[in-house]
Coordinates of C-alpha atoms in Angstrom, one line a residue:
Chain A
X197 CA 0.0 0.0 0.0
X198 CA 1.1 3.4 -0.8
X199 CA 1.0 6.0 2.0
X200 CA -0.6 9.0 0.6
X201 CA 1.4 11.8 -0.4
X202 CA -0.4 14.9 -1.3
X203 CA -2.5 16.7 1.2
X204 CA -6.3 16.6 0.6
X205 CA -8.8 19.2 2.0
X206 CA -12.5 18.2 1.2
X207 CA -16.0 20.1 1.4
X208 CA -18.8 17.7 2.1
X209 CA -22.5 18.6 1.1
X210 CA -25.5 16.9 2.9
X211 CA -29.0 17.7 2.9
X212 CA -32.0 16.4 5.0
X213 CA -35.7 16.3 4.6
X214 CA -37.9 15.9 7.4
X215 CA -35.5 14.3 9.7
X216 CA -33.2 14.9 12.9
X217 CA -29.7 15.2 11.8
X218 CA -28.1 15.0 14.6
X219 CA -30.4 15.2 18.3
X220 CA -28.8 17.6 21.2
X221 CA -28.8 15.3 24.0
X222 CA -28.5 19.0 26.0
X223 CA -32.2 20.0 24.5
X224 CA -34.8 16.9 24.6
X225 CA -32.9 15.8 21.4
X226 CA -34.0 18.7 19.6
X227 CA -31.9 18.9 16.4
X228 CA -28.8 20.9 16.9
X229 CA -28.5 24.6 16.8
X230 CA -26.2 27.4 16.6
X231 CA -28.4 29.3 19.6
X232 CA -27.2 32.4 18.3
X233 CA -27.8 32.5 14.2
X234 CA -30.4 29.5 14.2
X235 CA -28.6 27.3 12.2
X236 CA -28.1 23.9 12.2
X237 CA -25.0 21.8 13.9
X238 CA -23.8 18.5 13.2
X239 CA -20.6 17.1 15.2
X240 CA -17.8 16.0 13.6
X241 CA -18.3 12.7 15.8
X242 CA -21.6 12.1 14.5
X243 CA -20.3 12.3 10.6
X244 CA -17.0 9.9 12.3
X245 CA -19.4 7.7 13.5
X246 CA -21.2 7.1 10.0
X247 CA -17.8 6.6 8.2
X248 CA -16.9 4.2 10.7
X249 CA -20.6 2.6 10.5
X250 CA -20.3 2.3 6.3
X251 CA -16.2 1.0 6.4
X252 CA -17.7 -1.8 8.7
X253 CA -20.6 -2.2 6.6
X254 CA -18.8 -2.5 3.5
X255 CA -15.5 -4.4 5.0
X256 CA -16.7 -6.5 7.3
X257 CA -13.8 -8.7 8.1
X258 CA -11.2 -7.8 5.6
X259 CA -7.6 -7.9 6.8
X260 CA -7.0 -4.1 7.8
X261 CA -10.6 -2.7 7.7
X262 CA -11.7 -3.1 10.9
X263 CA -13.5 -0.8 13.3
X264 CA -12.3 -0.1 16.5
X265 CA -14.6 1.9 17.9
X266 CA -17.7 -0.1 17.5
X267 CA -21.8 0.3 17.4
X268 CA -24.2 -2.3 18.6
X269 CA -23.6 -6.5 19.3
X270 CA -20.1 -7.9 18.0
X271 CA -20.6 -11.1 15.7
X272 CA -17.1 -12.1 16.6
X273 CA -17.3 -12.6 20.2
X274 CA -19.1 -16.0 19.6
X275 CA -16.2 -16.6 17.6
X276 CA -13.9 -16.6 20.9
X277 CA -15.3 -19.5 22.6
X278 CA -14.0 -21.7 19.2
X279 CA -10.6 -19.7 19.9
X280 CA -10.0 -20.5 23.5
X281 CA -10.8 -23.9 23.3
X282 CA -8.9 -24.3 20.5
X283 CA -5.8 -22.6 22.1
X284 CA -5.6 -23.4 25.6
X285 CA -1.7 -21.4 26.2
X286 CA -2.7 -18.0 26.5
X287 CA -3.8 -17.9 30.2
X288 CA -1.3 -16.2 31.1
X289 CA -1.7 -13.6 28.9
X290 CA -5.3 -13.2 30.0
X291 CA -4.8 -13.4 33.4
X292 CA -2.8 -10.3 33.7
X293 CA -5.0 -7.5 34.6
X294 CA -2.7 -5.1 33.6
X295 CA 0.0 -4.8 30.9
X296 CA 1.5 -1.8 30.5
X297 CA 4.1 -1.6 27.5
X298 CA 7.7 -1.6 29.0
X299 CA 9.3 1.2 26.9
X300 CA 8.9 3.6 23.9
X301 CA 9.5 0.4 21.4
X302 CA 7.3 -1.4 22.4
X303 CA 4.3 1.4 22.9
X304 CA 5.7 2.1 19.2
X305 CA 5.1 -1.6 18.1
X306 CA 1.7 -1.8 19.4
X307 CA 0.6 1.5 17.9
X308 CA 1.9 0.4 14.9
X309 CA 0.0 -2.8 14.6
X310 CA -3.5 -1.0 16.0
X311 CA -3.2 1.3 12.9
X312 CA -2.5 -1.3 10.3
X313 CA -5.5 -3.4 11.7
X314 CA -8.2 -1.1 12.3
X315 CA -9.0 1.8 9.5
X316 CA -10.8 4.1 12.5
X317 CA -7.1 4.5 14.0
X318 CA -5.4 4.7 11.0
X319 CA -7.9 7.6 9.9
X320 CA -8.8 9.8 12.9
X321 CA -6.7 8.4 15.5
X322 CA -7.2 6.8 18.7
X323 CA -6.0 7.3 22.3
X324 CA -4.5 4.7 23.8
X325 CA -3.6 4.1 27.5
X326 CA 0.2 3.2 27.1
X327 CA 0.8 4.4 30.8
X328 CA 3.7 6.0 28.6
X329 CA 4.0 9.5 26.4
X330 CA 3.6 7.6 23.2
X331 CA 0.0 6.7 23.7
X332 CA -1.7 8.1 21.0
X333 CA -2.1 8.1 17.5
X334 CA -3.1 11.6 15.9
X335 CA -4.9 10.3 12.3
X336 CA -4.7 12.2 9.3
X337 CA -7.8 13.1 9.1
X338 CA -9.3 15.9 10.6
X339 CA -13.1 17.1 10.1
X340 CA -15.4 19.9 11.3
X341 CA -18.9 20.5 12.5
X342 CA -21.5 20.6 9.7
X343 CA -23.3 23.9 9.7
X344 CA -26.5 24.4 7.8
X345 CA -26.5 26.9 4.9
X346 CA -29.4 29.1 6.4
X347 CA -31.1 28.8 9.4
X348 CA -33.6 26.0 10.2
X349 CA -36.6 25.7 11.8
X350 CA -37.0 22.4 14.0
X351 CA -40.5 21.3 14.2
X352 CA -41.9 19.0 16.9
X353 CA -44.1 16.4 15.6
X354 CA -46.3 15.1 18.5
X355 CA -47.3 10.8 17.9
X356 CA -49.2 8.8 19.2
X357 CA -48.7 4.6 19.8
X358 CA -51.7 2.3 20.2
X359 CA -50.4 0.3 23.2
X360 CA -48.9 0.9 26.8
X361 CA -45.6 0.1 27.8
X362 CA -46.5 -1.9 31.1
X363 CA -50.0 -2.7 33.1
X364 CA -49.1 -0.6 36.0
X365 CA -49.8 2.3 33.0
X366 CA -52.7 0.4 31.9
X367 CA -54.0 0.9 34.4
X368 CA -53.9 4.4 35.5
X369 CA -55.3 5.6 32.1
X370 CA -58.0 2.9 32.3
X371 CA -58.8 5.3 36.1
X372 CA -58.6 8.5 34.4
X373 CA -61.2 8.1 31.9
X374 CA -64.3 5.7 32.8
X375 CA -66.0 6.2 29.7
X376 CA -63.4 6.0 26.8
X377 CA -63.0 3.1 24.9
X378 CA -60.2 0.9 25.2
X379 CA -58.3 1.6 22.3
X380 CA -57.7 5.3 23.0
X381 CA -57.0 3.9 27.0
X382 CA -53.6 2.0 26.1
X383 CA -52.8 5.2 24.3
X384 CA -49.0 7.1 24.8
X385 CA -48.3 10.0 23.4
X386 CA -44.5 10.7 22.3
X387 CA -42.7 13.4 20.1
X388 CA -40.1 13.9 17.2
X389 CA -38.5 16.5 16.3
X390 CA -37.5 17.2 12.1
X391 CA -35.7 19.3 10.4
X392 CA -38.3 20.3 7.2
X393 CA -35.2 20.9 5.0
X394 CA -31.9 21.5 5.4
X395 CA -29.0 21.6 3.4
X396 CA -25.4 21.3 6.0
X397 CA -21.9 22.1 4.6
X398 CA -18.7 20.5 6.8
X399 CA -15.3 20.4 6.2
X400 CA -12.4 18.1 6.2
X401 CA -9.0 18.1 5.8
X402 CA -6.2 14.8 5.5
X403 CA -2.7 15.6 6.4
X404 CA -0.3 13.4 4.3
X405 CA 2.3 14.0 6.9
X406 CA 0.4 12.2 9.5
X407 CA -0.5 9.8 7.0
X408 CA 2.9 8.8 6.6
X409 CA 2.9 8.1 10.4
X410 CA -0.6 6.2 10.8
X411 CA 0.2 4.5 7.0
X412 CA -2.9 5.9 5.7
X413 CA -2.7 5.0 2.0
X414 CA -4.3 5.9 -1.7
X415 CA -6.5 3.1 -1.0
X416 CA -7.9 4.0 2.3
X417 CA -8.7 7.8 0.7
X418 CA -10.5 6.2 -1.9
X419 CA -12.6 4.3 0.7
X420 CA -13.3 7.5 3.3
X421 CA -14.5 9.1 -0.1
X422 CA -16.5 6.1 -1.2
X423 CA -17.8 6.3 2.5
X424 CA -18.5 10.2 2.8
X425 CA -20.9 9.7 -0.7
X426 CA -22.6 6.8 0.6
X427 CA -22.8 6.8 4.5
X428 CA -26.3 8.3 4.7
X429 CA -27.5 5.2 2.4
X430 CA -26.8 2.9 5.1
X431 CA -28.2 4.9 8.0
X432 CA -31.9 4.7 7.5
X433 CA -33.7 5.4 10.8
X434 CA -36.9 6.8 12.1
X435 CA -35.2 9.5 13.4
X436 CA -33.3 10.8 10.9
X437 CA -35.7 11.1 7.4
X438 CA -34.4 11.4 4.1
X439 CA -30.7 12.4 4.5
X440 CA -28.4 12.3 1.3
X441 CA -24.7 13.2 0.6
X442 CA -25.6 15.8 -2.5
X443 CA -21.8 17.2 -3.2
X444 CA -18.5 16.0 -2.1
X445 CA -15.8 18.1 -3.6
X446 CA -12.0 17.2 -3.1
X447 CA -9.2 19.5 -3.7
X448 CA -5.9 18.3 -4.3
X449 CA -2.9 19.4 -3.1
X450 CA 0.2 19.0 -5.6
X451 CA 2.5 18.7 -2.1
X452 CA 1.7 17.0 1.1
X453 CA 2.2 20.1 2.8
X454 CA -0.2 21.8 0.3
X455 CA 0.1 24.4 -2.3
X456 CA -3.3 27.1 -0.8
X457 CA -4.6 27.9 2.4
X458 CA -7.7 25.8 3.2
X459 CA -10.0 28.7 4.1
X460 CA -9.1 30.1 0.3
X461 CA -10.0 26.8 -1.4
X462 CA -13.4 26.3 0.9
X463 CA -14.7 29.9 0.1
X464 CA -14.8 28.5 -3.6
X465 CA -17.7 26.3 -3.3
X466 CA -20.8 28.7 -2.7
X467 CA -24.3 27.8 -1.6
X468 CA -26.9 30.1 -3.1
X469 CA -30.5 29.8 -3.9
X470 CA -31.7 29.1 -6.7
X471 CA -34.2 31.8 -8.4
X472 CA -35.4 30.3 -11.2
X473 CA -32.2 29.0 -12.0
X474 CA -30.3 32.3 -11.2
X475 CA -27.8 32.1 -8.8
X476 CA -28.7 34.2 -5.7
X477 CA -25.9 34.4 -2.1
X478 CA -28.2 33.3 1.1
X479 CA -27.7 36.6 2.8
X480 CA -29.5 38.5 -0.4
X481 CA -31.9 41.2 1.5
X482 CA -33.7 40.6 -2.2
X483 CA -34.7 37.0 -1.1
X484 CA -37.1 37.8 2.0
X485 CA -39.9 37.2 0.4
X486 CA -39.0 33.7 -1.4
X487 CA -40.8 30.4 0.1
X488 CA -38.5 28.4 2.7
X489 CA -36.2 26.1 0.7
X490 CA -37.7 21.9 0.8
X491 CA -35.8 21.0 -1.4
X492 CA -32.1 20.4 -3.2
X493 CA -33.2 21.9 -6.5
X494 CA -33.7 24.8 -4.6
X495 CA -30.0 25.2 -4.1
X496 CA -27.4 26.2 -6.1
X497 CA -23.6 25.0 -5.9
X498 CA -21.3 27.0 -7.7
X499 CA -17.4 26.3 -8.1
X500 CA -15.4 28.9 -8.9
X501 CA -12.5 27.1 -10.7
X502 CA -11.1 30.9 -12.2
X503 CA -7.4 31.5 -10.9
X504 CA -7.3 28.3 -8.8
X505 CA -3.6 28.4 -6.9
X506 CA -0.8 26.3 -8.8
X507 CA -0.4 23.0 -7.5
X508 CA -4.4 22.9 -6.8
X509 CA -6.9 20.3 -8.3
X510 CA -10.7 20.2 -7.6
X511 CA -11.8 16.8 -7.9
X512 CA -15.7 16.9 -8.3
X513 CA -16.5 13.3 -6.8
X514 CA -19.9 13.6 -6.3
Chain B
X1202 CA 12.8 40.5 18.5
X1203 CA 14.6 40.4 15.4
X1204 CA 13.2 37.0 14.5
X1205 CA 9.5 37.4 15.1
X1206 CA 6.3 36.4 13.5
X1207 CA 2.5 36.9 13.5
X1208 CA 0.2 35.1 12.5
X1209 CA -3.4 35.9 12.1
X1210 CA -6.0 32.7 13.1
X1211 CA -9.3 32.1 13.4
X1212 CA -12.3 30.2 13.0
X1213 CA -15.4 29.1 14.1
X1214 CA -15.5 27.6 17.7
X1215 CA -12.1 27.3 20.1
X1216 CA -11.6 25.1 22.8
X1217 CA -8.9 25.9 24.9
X1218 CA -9.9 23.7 27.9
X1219 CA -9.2 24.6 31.7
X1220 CA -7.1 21.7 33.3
X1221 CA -9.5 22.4 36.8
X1222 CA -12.4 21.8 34.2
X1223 CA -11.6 19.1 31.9
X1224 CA -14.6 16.3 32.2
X1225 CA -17.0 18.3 30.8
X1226 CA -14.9 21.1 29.6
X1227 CA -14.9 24.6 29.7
X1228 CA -12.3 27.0 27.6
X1229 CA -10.6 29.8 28.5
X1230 CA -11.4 33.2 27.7
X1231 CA -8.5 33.5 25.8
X1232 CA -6.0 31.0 23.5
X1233 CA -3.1 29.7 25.6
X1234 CA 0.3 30.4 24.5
X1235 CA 0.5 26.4 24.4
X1236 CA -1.9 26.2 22.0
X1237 CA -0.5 28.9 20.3
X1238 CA 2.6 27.2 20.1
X1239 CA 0.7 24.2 18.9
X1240 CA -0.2 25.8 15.8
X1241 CA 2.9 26.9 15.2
X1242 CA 4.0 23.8 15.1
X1243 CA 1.7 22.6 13.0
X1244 CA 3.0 24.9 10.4
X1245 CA 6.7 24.2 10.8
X1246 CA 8.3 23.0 13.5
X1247 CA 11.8 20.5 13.9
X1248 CA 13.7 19.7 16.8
X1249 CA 16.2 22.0 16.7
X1250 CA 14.1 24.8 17.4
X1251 CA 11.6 25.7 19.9
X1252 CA 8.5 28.5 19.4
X1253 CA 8.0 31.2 21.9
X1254 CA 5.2 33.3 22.2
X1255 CA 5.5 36.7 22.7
X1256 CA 1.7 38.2 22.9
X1257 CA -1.7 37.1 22.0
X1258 CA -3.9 39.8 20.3
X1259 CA -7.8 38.9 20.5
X1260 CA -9.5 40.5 17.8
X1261 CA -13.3 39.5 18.7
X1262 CA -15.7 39.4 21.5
X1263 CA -15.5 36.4 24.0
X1264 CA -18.6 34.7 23.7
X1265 CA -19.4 31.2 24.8
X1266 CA -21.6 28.5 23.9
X1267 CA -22.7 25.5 25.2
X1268 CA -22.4 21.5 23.4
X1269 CA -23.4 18.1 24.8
X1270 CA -21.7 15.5 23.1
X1271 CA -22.1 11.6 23.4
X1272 CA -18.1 10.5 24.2
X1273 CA -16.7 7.2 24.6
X1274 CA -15.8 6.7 28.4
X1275 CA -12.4 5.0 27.9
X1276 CA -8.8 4.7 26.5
X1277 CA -7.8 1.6 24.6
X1278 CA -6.0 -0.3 27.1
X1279 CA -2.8 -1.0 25.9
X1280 CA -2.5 -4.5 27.5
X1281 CA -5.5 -5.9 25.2
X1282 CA -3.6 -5.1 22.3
X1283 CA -0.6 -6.5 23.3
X1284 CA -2.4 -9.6 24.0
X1285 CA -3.9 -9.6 20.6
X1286 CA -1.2 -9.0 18.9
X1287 CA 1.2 -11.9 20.7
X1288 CA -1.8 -14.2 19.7
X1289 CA -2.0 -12.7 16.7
X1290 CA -5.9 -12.4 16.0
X1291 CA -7.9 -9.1 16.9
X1292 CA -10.6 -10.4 18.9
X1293 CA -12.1 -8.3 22.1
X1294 CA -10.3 -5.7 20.5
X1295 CA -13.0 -2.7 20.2
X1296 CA -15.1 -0.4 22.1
X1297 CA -18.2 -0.3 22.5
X1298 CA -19.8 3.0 22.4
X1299 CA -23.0 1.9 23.2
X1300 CA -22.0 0.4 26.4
X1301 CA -19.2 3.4 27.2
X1302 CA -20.9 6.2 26.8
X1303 CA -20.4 9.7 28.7
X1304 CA -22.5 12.7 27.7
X1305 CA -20.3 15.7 28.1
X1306 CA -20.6 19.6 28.0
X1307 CA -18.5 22.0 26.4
X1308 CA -18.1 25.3 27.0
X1309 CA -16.8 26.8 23.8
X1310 CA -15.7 29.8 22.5
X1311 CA -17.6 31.5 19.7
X1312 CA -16.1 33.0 16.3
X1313 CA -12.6 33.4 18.2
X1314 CA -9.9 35.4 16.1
X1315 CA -6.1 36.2 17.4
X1316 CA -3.4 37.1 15.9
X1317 CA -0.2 35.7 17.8
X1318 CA 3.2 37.2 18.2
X1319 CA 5.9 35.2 18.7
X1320 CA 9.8 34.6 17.7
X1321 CA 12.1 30.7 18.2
X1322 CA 15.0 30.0 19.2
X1323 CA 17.6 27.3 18.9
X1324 CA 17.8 24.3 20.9
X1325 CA 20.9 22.4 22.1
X1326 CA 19.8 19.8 19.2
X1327 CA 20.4 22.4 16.4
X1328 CA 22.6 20.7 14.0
X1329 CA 25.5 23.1 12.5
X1330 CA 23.3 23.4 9.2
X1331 CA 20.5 25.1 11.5
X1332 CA 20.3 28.9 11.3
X1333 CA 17.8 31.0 12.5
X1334 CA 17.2 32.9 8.9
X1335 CA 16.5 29.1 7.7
X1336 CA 13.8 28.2 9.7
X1337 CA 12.4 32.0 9.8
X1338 CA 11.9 31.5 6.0
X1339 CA 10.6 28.5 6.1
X1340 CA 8.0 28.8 8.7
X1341 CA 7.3 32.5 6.2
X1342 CA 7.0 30.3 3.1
X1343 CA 4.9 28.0 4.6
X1344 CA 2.1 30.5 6.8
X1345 CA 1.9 32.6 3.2
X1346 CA 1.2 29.8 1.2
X1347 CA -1.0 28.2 3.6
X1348 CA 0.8 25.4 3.8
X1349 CA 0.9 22.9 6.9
X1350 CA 2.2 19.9 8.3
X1351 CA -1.3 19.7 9.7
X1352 CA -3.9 21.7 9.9
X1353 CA -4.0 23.5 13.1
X1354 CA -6.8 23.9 15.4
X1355 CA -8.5 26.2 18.2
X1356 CA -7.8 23.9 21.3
X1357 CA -9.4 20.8 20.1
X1358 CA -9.2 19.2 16.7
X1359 CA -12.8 19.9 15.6
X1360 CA -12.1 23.1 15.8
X1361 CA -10.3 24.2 12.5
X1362 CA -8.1 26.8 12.5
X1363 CA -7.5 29.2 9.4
X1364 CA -4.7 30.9 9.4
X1365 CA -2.8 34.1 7.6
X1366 CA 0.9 35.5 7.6
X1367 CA 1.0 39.1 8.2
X1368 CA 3.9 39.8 6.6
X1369 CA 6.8 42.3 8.6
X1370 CA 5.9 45.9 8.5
X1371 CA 2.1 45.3 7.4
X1372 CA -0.7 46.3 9.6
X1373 CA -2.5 44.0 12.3
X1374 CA -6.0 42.5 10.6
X1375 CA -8.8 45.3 12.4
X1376 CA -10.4 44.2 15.5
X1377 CA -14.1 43.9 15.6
X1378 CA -14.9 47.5 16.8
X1379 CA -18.0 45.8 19.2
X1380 CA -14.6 44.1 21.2
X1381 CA -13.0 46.8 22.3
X1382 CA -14.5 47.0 26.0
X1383 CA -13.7 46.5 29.4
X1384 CA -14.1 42.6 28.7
X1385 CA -10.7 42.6 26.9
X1386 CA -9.0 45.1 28.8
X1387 CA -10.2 48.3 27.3
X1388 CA -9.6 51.3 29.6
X1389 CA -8.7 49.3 32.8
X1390 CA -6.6 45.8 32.4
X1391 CA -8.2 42.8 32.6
X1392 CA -7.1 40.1 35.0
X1393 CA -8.3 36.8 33.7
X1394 CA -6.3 34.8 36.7
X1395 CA -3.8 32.0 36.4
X1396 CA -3.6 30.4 33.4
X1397 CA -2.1 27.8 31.7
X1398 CA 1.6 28.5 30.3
X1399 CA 2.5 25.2 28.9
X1400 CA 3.5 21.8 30.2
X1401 CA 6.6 21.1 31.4
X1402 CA 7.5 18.1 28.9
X1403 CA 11.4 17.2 29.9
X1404 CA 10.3 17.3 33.8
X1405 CA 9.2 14.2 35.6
X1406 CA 5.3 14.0 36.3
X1407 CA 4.8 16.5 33.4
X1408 CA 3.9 19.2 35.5
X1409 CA 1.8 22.2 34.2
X1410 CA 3.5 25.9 34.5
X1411 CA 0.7 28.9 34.8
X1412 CA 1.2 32.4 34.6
X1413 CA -1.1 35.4 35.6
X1414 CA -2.9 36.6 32.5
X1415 CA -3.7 40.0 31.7
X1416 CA -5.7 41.4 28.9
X1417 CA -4.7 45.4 28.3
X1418 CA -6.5 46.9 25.3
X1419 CA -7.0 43.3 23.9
X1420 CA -3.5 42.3 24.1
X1421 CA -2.5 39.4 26.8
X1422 CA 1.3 39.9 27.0
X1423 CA 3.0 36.2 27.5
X1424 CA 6.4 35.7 29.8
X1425 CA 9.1 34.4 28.5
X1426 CA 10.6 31.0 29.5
X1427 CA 12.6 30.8 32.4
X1428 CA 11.0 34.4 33.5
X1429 CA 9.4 35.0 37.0
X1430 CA 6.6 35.4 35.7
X1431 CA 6.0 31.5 35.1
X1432 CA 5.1 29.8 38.1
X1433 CA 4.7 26.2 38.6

């Protein structure tokens, strides 16, 4: 594998319609919000998480994809019974509560084996308890909180389920209302909170000098893209509606230390709306009295490929 | 200092954590010169030369706001892998989030922008080929180009930072005109109490070193190493 060599800074473009992007545990699970300008916030962990999720998905059990930091039941663990009966020699090995690595070669050995195991720790690092300085592996890749292009309006959507959790609540609705009929009784009420539209903007960028450390390779930037275009696909919930990667736009250093200052390249991709298929900037006093946007056609993305910096490619890969 | 730079930053949200208040964390009102010196280093940096910060310059208001995120609770424990890796097979080898989960608080900064003096020097492992005009060119290439060994960040790595060379003899970018009150030192200085310095790295125990900050007419002034003004 070949360690990447030129540094990579990325815009990703997502969109959601009628969904919870990302819940505030903070505020009822409200969708995220910028209290100040109203508009929307996903974490950086909460994009990690669904690039972790897909490379899982996708992956599963090939030599040097796995996840470490995992969602949910682990198949695998039945698979350890088979492997201690089969080998018997490790106890002591397991019986030591605590192993702590004995100097800075060894911390290094083990660091280097996590990252050429698990993509997660190759990609965005992991922390590890080494009881030593060299605990921790910084990954190349480095993302930021999504921010929605205007300001959104979360709605709460209040349900209804036709059943009660437990008798004890059976029956205290069955006392409150004598004359009801029993199918309204068993009723709960819950709540969900959406996002109408909205159309989120985050930025990444991948360091090829850390690369060279973690031994992030051509492949493995091939797969985070693959995974950025396609993680919403694979994350059908309730909670989170229609959600769709619209726009993933690469740009390509020539150096790994890069050839343009990130900020310039990212103020090259606008987000405008689209008035009748003129381009208009979001903060346009002109647009006040347009509808609320519900939809991706009623954004435009616009490039601006004039003058790019030598040294600089824009790879459009969605 | 003949051999100074600044260097404009910014960005959208800083996190320059208090060690009293690091489980669910809250920032500082103003950068540290550690984390200063952090994205200095992140711009150019080898062993032979160490950054020192001279002043920090805040340009905006200090505003704060509030994040819960879902965290994992733990560190990979180093003797799991080793075991793993002896028998050669990665089983029990992950976390699970769902079972290790910590909802924590941030308290961030909002739209933070600096602009951070500073100047190296020479360490005792500068090789004879190591001069200062080398690595003052260099680090100058680098910042005007906007190139980076990474890219830095405001306190925690979420938190991107852009950053600007302003070149010697130009003008300092214009402070937001709403900052300049008695929260950064306006008219009266400021006294935002001990704060981190930097960590003592070559000490045993890693001890941190604090100094008192003061913001005067939105400048914190930053002693220099070895100065009485660090305290440990």
């Amino acid at each position: 594998m070949t360690t990447l060599s030129r540094r990579h800074d990325f815009v990703l473009i997502f969109d959601v319609t009628n969904g919870n992007p990302n819940g505030d545990p903070d505020a009822g699970n409200l969708p995220r919000l910028d209290p100040e300008t109203n508009h929307g916030l996903v974490t950086d962990v909460s994009l990690k998480r669904k690039i972790r999720n897909y490379v899982e998905l996708a992956r599963t059990g090939e030599a040097g994809h796995h996840i470490y930091v995992q969602e949910g039941s682990i198949l695998n663990e039945k698979h350890r019974e088979a492997y201690v009966a089969v080998r018997p020699g490790d106890a002591k090995a397991e019986k030591d509560a605590k192993l702590n690595p004995k100097d800075d070669k060894e911390a290094g050995k083990l660091r280097d084996w996590m990252c050429a195991n698990f993509f997660d720790v190759r990609t965005f690092g992991a922390v590890m308890s080494t009881g030593i300085n060299c605990g921790q592996v910084k990954g190349p890749v480095q993302m930021t909180f999504a921010n929605s292009v205007e300001p959104i309006l979360p709605v709460e959507i209040s349900i209804t389920r036709m059943a009660a959790t437990n008798e004890a609540e059976q029956k205290k609705r069955a006392e409150g209302a004598e004359e009801s009929d029993t199918r309204t009784d068993n009723r709960t009420m819950g709540r969900k909170h959406i996002v109408p539209y909205g159309i989120y903007v985050a930025h990444g960028f991948i360091s090829a000098k850390f690369a060279e450390r973690t031994g992030f390779s051509e492949a493995d930037l091939e797969l985070l893209f693959e995974a950025l275009a396609n993680m919403f696909e694979h994350d059908r919930s309730a909670a989170r509606g229609e959600m769709t990667t619209r726009k993933l736009i690469a740009f390509r250093h020539d150096s790994a230390l890069g050839n343009a200052p990130a900020h310039l390249l990212f103020d090259r991709v606008k987000i405008g709306r689209n008035v009748d298929g003129e381009f208009r900037a979001v903060d346009d006093r002109g647009l006040g009295n347009l509808r609320p946007a519900r939809k991706f056609s009623d954004y435009l993305i616009d490039i601006d490929r004039e003058g790019l910096p030598a040294g600089v490619e824009i790879l459009e890969l969605l | 200092m003949a051999f100074g730079i600044r260097l404009h930053v910014w960005g959208q949200h800083g996190l320059f954590t208090r060690p009293e208040l690091k489980v669910e964390r809250v920032s500082y009102d103003v950068m540290t010169p550690s984390a200063a010196r952090g994205i200095l280093e992140a711009i150019h940096w080898k062993p032979a030369i160490t950054w020192v910060i001279d002043r920090i310059h805040v340009l905006e208001k200090i505003r704060f706001q509030s994040i819960r995120r879902n965290e994992v609770g733990h560190k990979a424990p180093a003797g799991t892998i080793k075991r793993a890796m002896n028998r050669g097979d990665l089983e029990g080898v992950q976390l699970l989030v769902d079972e290790d989960r910590q909802q924590r608080a941030s308290t961030v900064l909002v739209t933070p922008a600096y602009v951070i003096e500073a100047h190296f020097v020479l360490t005792a492992r500068a090789e004879p080929g190591d001069n200062e005009g080398k690595h003052l060119d260099i680090f100058n290439r680098r910042a005007a180009k906007g190139q980076c060994f990474h890219q830095p960040c405001l306190g925690t790595r979420e938190f991107a930072a852009h950053f600007a060379l302003i070149e010697p003899g130009a003008p300092l970018p214009a402070r937001n005109p709403k900052a300049q009150t008695a929260e950064l030192g306006f008219g009266a200085p400021r006294d935002l109490g001990f704060m981190l310095w930097d960590i003592d790295h070559a000490a045993p125990g890693r001890p941190s070193m604090l100094f008192r900050a003061v913001l005067q007419d939105g400048v914190m002034e930053v002693p220099q190493p070895g100065s009485a003004g660090v305290k440990r």
